[in-house]
Coordinates of C-alpha atoms in Angstrom, one line a residue:
X1 CA 70.6 -58.0 -106.7
X2 CA 74.0 -57.7 -107.7
X3 CA 76.4 -60.5 -106.5
X4 CA 80.2 -61.0 -106.5
X5 CA 81.2 -62.7 -109.7
X6 CA 84.8 -64.3 -110.0
X7 CA 87.5 -61.8 -110.0
X8 CA 90.0 -62.0 -113.0
X9 CA 88.7 -65.4 -113.9
X10 CA 89.3 -66.9 -110.2
X11 CA 87.7 -66.8 -107.2
X12 CA 89.9 -66.9 -104.1
X13 CA 90.2 -64.7 -101.4
X14 CA 89.0 -61.7 -103.1
X15 CA 85.8 -63.1 -104.0
X16 CA 85.3 -64.7 -100.4
X17 CA 86.0 -61.0 -99.2
X18 CA 83.5 -59.3 -101.4
X19 CA 80.6 -61.9 -100.7
X20 CA 81.6 -61.0 -96.7
X21 CA 81.2 -57.4 -97.5
X22 CA 78.0 -57.8 -99.5
X23 CA 76.8 -59.6 -96.3
X24 CA 77.8 -56.7 -94.1
X25 CA 76.7 -53.9 -95.8
X26 CA 72.9 -54.3 -95.3
X27 CA 73.5 -54.7 -91.6
X28 CA 75.8 -51.7 -91.7
X29 CA 73.3 -49.5 -93.4
X30 CA 70.5 -50.6 -90.9
X31 CA 72.5 -50.0 -88.2
X32 CA 73.5 -46.4 -89.5
X33 CA 69.5 -46.0 -90.1
X34 CA 68.5 -46.9 -86.6
X35 CA 71.3 -45.4 -84.8
X36 CA 73.1 -42.8 -86.9
X37 CA 70.3 -41.2 -88.4
X38 CA 68.2 -40.2 -85.3
X39 CA 71.7 -39.3 -83.5
X40 CA 72.7 -37.2 -86.3
X41 CA 69.1 -35.4 -86.6
X42 CA 68.8 -35.0 -83.1
X43 CA 72.4 -33.4 -82.7
X44 CA 71.8 -31.1 -85.8
X45 CA 68.7 -29.8 -84.6
X46 CA 70.3 -29.0 -81.0
X47 CA 73.2 -27.2 -82.7
X48 CA 70.9 -25.3 -84.7
X49 CA 68.5 -24.3 -81.7
X50 CA 71.4 -23.5 -79.4
X51 CA 73.0 -21.2 -82.1
X52 CA 69.8 -19.5 -83.2
X53 CA 68.5 -19.2 -80.0
X54 CA 71.5 -16.7 -79.2
X55 CA 72.3 -15.2 -82.4
X56 CA 74.7 -12.4 -80.8
X57 CA 76.7 -15.0 -79.1
X58 CA 77.3 -16.6 -82.6
X59 CA 81.1 -16.6 -83.8
X60 CA 82.2 -17.4 -87.2
X61 CA 83.0 -21.3 -86.6
X62 CA 79.5 -21.3 -85.2
X63 CA 77.8 -19.9 -88.4
X64 CA 79.6 -22.3 -90.5
X65 CA 78.9 -25.1 -88.3
X66 CA 74.8 -24.0 -88.2
X67 CA 75.5 -24.1 -92.3
X68 CA 76.7 -27.6 -92.1
X69 CA 73.9 -28.8 -89.7
X70 CA 71.4 -27.6 -92.2
X71 CA 73.0 -29.9 -95.1
X72 CA 73.4 -32.7 -92.3
X73 CA 69.6 -32.5 -91.9
X74 CA 68.9 -32.7 -95.4
X75 CA 71.3 -35.6 -95.6
X76 CA 69.8 -37.5 -92.7
X77 CA 66.3 -37.1 -94.3
X78 CA 67.6 -38.6 -97.5
X79 CA 69.6 -41.3 -95.8
X80 CA 66.6 -43.8 -95.6
X81 CA 65.6 -43.0 -99.3
X82 CA 69.1 -43.8 -100.6
X83 CA 70.3 -46.6 -98.4
X84 CA 66.8 -48.6 -98.7
X85 CA 65.9 -47.2 -102.3
X86 CA 66.8 -48.0 -105.6
X87 CA 70.5 -46.5 -105.0
X88 CA 71.1 -49.3 -102.7
X89 CA 71.8 -51.6 -105.6
X90 CA 72.4 -54.7 -103.5
X91 CA 69.2 -54.5 -101.4
X92 CA 66.7 -52.4 -102.7
X93 CA 63.5 -52.3 -100.6
X94 CA 61.4 -50.1 -102.7
X95 CA 61.4 -48.5 -106.3
X96 CA 61.0 -44.6 -107.2
X97 CA 60.0 -43.1 -110.1
X98 CA 62.4 -41.0 -112.4
X99 CA 61.7 -37.7 -110.9
X100 CA 61.9 -38.6 -107.4
X101 CA 65.4 -40.2 -108.3
X102 CA 66.7 -36.8 -109.7
X103 CA 65.2 -35.0 -107.0
X104 CA 67.0 -37.0 -104.6
X105 CA 70.5 -36.9 -106.2
X106 CA 70.2 -33.3 -106.5
X107 CA 69.4 -32.8 -102.9
X108 CA 72.1 -35.1 -102.2
X109 CA 74.9 -33.3 -104.3
X110 CA 73.8 -29.9 -103.0
X111 CA 74.3 -31.0 -99.3
X112 CA 77.4 -32.5 -100.1
X113 CA 78.8 -29.5 -101.7
X114 CA 77.6 -27.3 -99.1
X115 CA 79.1 -29.6 -96.3
X116 CA 82.4 -29.6 -97.9
X117 CA 82.8 -25.7 -99.0
X118 CA 81.6 -24.7 -95.7
X119 CA 84.3 -27.0 -94.2
X120 CA 87.0 -25.2 -96.6
X121 CA 86.0 -21.7 -96.2
X122 CA 85.8 -22.4 -92.1
X123 CA 89.6 -23.2 -92.5
X124 CA 90.2 -20.1 -94.7
X125 CA 88.4 -17.9 -92.3
X126 CA 90.4 -19.2 -89.3
X127 CA 93.5 -18.3 -91.0
X128 CA 92.4 -14.8 -91.9
X129 CA 90.9 -14.4 -88.1
X130 CA 94.3 -15.5 -86.9
X131 CA 96.8 -13.5 -89.3
X132 CA 94.6 -10.4 -89.4
X133 CA 92.5 -10.2 -86.3
X134 CA 91.4 -6.4 -86.9
X135 CA 90.1 -6.8 -90.2
X136 CA 86.7 -8.2 -89.9
X137 CA 87.0 -9.8 -92.8
X138 CA 86.0 -13.2 -91.0
X139 CA 83.0 -11.4 -89.1
X140 CA 79.7 -13.1 -88.5
X141 CA 77.8 -11.0 -90.6
X142 CA 80.0 -11.3 -93.5
X143 CA 80.2 -15.3 -92.9
X144 CA 76.2 -15.3 -93.0
X145 CA 76.3 -13.8 -96.5
X146 CA 79.1 -16.1 -97.7
X147 CA 77.0 -19.1 -96.4
X148 CA 74.0 -17.8 -98.8
X149 CA 76.3 -17.9 -101.6
X150 CA 77.2 -21.4 -100.7
X151 CA 73.9 -22.7 -101.0
X152 CA 73.4 -20.7 -104.3
X153 CA 76.5 -22.1 -105.7
X154 CA 75.9 -25.7 -104.8
X155 CA 72.4 -25.3 -106.5
X156 CA 74.1 -24.1 -109.7
X157 CA 76.9 -27.0 -109.8
X158 CA 74.0 -29.4 -109.1
X159 CA 72.0 -28.2 -111.9
X160 CA 73.5 -30.2 -114.8
X161 CA 71.8 -33.4 -113.1
X162 CA 68.4 -31.6 -113.4
X163 CA 69.1 -30.2 -116.8
X164 CA 69.9 -33.5 -117.9
X165 CA 66.5 -35.2 -116.9
X166 CA 64.5 -32.2 -118.5
X167 CA 66.7 -32.6 -121.9
X168 CA 65.8 -36.3 -122.0
X169 CA 62.0 -35.7 -121.2
X170 CA 60.9 -32.5 -122.7
X171 CA 62.9 -32.1 -125.4
X172 CA 61.4 -32.4 -129.2
X173 CA 64.3 -34.0 -130.5
X174 CA 66.4 -36.4 -128.1
X175 CA 69.1 -36.3 -130.7
X176 CA 70.0 -32.7 -129.6
X177 CA 70.3 -33.3 -126.0
X178 CA 72.2 -36.9 -126.4
X179 CA 75.9 -34.9 -125.4
X180 CA 74.0 -33.7 -122.2
X181 CA 72.7 -37.2 -120.8
X182 CA 76.4 -38.1 -120.2
X183 CA 76.5 -39.3 -116.6
X184 CA 80.4 -39.5 -116.5
X185 CA 80.5 -35.5 -117.7
X186 CA 78.6 -34.9 -114.8
X187 CA 80.5 -37.1 -112.4
X188 CA 83.7 -35.4 -113.6
X189 CA 82.3 -31.9 -112.9
X190 CA 81.2 -33.0 -109.6
X191 CA 84.5 -34.5 -108.4
X192 CA 86.5 -31.4 -109.9
X193 CA 84.3 -28.8 -108.4
X194 CA 82.5 -30.4 -105.3
X195 CA 85.7 -32.5 -104.2
X196 CA 88.9 -31.2 -105.7
X197 CA 88.3 -27.4 -104.9
X198 CA 87.3 -27.5 -101.4
X199 CA 89.9 -30.1 -100.6
X200 CA 92.5 -28.0 -102.2
X201 CA 91.5 -25.0 -100.1
X202 CA 91.2 -27.0 -96.8
X203 CA 94.6 -28.3 -97.0
X204 CA 96.1 -24.8 -98.3
X205 CA 94.3 -23.1 -95.2
X206 CA 95.7 -25.7 -92.5
X207 CA 99.0 -25.1 -94.2
X208 CA 98.7 -21.3 -93.4
X209 CA 97.6 -21.9 -89.9
X210 CA 100.3 -24.2 -89.4
X211 CA 102.8 -21.7 -90.6
X212 CA 101.3 -18.8 -88.8
X213 CA 101.5 -20.6 -85.4
X214 CA 104.9 -21.4 -85.9
X215 CA 106.0 -17.5 -86.9
X216 CA 105.5 -15.2 -83.9
X217 CA 104.1 -11.6 -85.1
X218 CA 103.2 -8.5 -83.7
X219 CA 99.6 -9.0 -84.4
X220 CA 99.8 -12.3 -82.2
X221 CA 100.4 -10.4 -78.9
X222 CA 97.1 -8.6 -78.8
X223 CA 95.1 -11.3 -80.8
X224 CA 96.3 -14.2 -78.3
X225 CA 96.4 -16.5 -81.2
X226 CA 94.0 -19.2 -82.1
X227 CA 92.2 -21.1 -79.3
X228 CA 93.8 -24.5 -79.0
X229 CA 90.1 -26.0 -78.9
X230 CA 89.2 -24.1 -81.7
X231 CA 92.2 -25.3 -83.7
X232 CA 91.4 -29.1 -82.5
X233 CA 88.1 -28.6 -83.5
X234 CA 89.1 -27.1 -87.2
X235 CA 91.6 -30.0 -87.8
X236 CA 89.2 -32.8 -86.8
X237 CA 86.3 -31.2 -88.7
X238 CA 88.5 -31.0 -91.9
X239 CA 89.9 -34.5 -91.4
X240 CA 86.4 -35.9 -90.8
X241 CA 84.7 -34.4 -93.7
X242 CA 87.0 -35.3 -96.5
X243 CA 87.9 -38.5 -94.8
X244 CA 84.5 -39.6 -95.0
X245 CA 83.5 -37.9 -98.3
X246 CA 86.8 -39.1 -100.0
X247 CA 85.6 -42.6 -101.0
X248 CA 82.4 -41.2 -102.5
X249 CA 84.3 -39.0 -104.9
X250 CA 87.0 -41.6 -105.6
X251 CA 84.4 -43.8 -106.8
X252 CA 83.0 -41.2 -109.3
X253 CA 86.4 -40.7 -110.3
X254 CA 87.1 -44.4 -111.0
X255 CA 84.0 -44.7 -112.9
X256 CA 84.5 -41.5 -115.0
X257 CA 88.0 -42.8 -115.8
X258 CA 86.7 -46.3 -117.1
X259 CA 84.1 -45.0 -119.2
X260 CA 86.8 -42.3 -120.7
X261 CA 88.9 -45.2 -121.4
X262 CA 86.2 -47.0 -123.1
X263 CA 86.4 -49.8 -120.6
X264 CA 82.9 -50.3 -119.0
X265 CA 82.5 -52.6 -116.1
X266 CA 82.0 -56.1 -116.9
X267 CA 80.2 -59.2 -114.8
X268 CA 83.6 -59.9 -113.1
X269 CA 84.1 -56.3 -111.5
X270 CA 80.7 -54.9 -111.6
X271 CA 79.8 -56.4 -108.2
X272 CA 83.1 -54.8 -106.7
X273 CA 82.3 -51.5 -108.1
X274 CA 78.7 -51.6 -106.9
X275 CA 79.7 -52.7 -103.5
X276 CA 82.5 -49.7 -103.5
X277 CA 79.9 -47.3 -104.5
X278 CA 77.4 -48.3 -101.6
X279 CA 79.9 -48.2 -98.9
X280 CA 81.3 -44.9 -99.8
X281 CA 77.8 -43.6 -99.8
X282 CA 77.3 -45.2 -96.4
X283 CA 80.5 -43.4 -95.2
X284 CA 79.3 -40.0 -96.7
X285 CA 76.0 -40.3 -94.8
X286 CA 77.9 -40.9 -91.6
X287 CA 79.7 -37.7 -92.0
X288 CA 76.0 -35.8 -91.2
X289 CA 76.1 -37.7 -87.7
X290 CA 79.8 -37.2 -86.7
X291 CA 80.1 -33.4 -87.6
X292 CA 77.6 -32.4 -84.9
X293 CA 79.3 -34.9 -82.3
X294 CA 82.5 -33.1 -82.9
X295 CA 81.1 -29.5 -82.3
X296 CA 79.2 -31.0 -79.3
X297 CA 82.4 -32.5 -77.5
X298 CA 85.2 -30.2 -78.6
X299 CA 83.5 -26.6 -78.7
X300 CA 84.0 -25.2 -75.2
X301 CA 81.0 -22.7 -75.6
X302 CA 78.2 -25.2 -76.5
X303 CA 77.7 -26.6 -73.1
X304 CA 77.2 -23.0 -71.7
X305 CA 74.7 -22.4 -74.3
X306 CA 72.9 -25.2 -73.7
X307 CA 72.5 -24.7 -70.1
X308 CA 71.2 -21.1 -70.9
X309 CA 68.5 -22.4 -73.2
X310 CA 67.6 -25.2 -70.8
X311 CA 67.2 -22.8 -68.2
X312 CA 65.3 -20.5 -70.4
X313 CA 62.9 -23.2 -71.2
X314 CA 62.5 -24.1 -67.9
X315 CA 61.7 -20.7 -66.6
X316 CA 59.0 -20.1 -69.5
X317 CA 57.4 -23.5 -68.7
X318 CA 57.5 -22.2 -65.0
X319 CA 55.9 -19.0 -65.7
X320 CA 53.2 -20.7 -67.9
X321 CA 52.7 -22.8 -64.8
X322 CA 52.2 -20.0 -62.4
X323 CA 49.9 -18.1 -64.8
X324 CA 47.7 -20.9 -65.1
X325 CA 47.5 -21.4 -61.3
X326 CA 47.3 -18.0 -60.3
X327 CA 44.2 -17.1 -62.6
X328 CA 40.9 -16.2 -60.9
X329 CA 38.1 -18.3 -61.5
X330 CA 35.6 -17.5 -63.8
X331 CA 32.3 -17.0 -62.3
X332 CA 28.8 -17.0 -64.1

């Protein structure tokens, strides 16, 4: 179990703060596992069920949120293994084999890439739909294909972790694969491809949407502009996603910079770095529960879709009961 050593040779308030955070982190993790994970799994499954039940009524944002719901379900399923397993450096409950660790890491990275890129593409497509309402570039049909490409690209981007594991265990001469076993290089690729690119794309989309909203164009008269509720949902989604994932990627970036400068973490700072890693990972998992809640309470069409689904399920249950009650008795 890691501990908070003396910082810069002196204890003081920094060491005391680190110790308090070390004690609070297991409690926060358990609270998230007991409350956040079931809530996130339930709302993500409900989001998928409501939209897949009425595919003809799905809009472009609905497709992206359904894609993020799938990633949220994967993150929710991975949360106990990451927060209680060997990844929780402070209080691991169980240990896992190297194969399982790599699999969990790849699934985590894939889900993170899908969530962030879906958010960025949602912003860009909202701008296209706002600026060019009759171009059909942001149609539901195209969005479904884009989401498929997002999953494929996420798998390719996370392939470096799996390739590093195979190289270190299968290669006849490990020396030939020594350059591929650099964890810092993999972290740098994830920061660049998995965070910096979608963050810049999402920021660019918000700037474009804000500019279009200020400038009245002839297309705005027949398009009616972007729905205020949809705009609030977009801004809340971008801020929540990148706000919760930024600490995780900043931690990866900090570890990469320290390794590149040849200054590995010593005993004085190792506890703080591990604490920052565990806390940032907890915040990243919280995104899988926050996004469906935003969709539930900001999207105007969700309550109506949910009511239609419940009515149809109720009618189906009543018809089954009437069929069973009205069946003629079987006589010998």
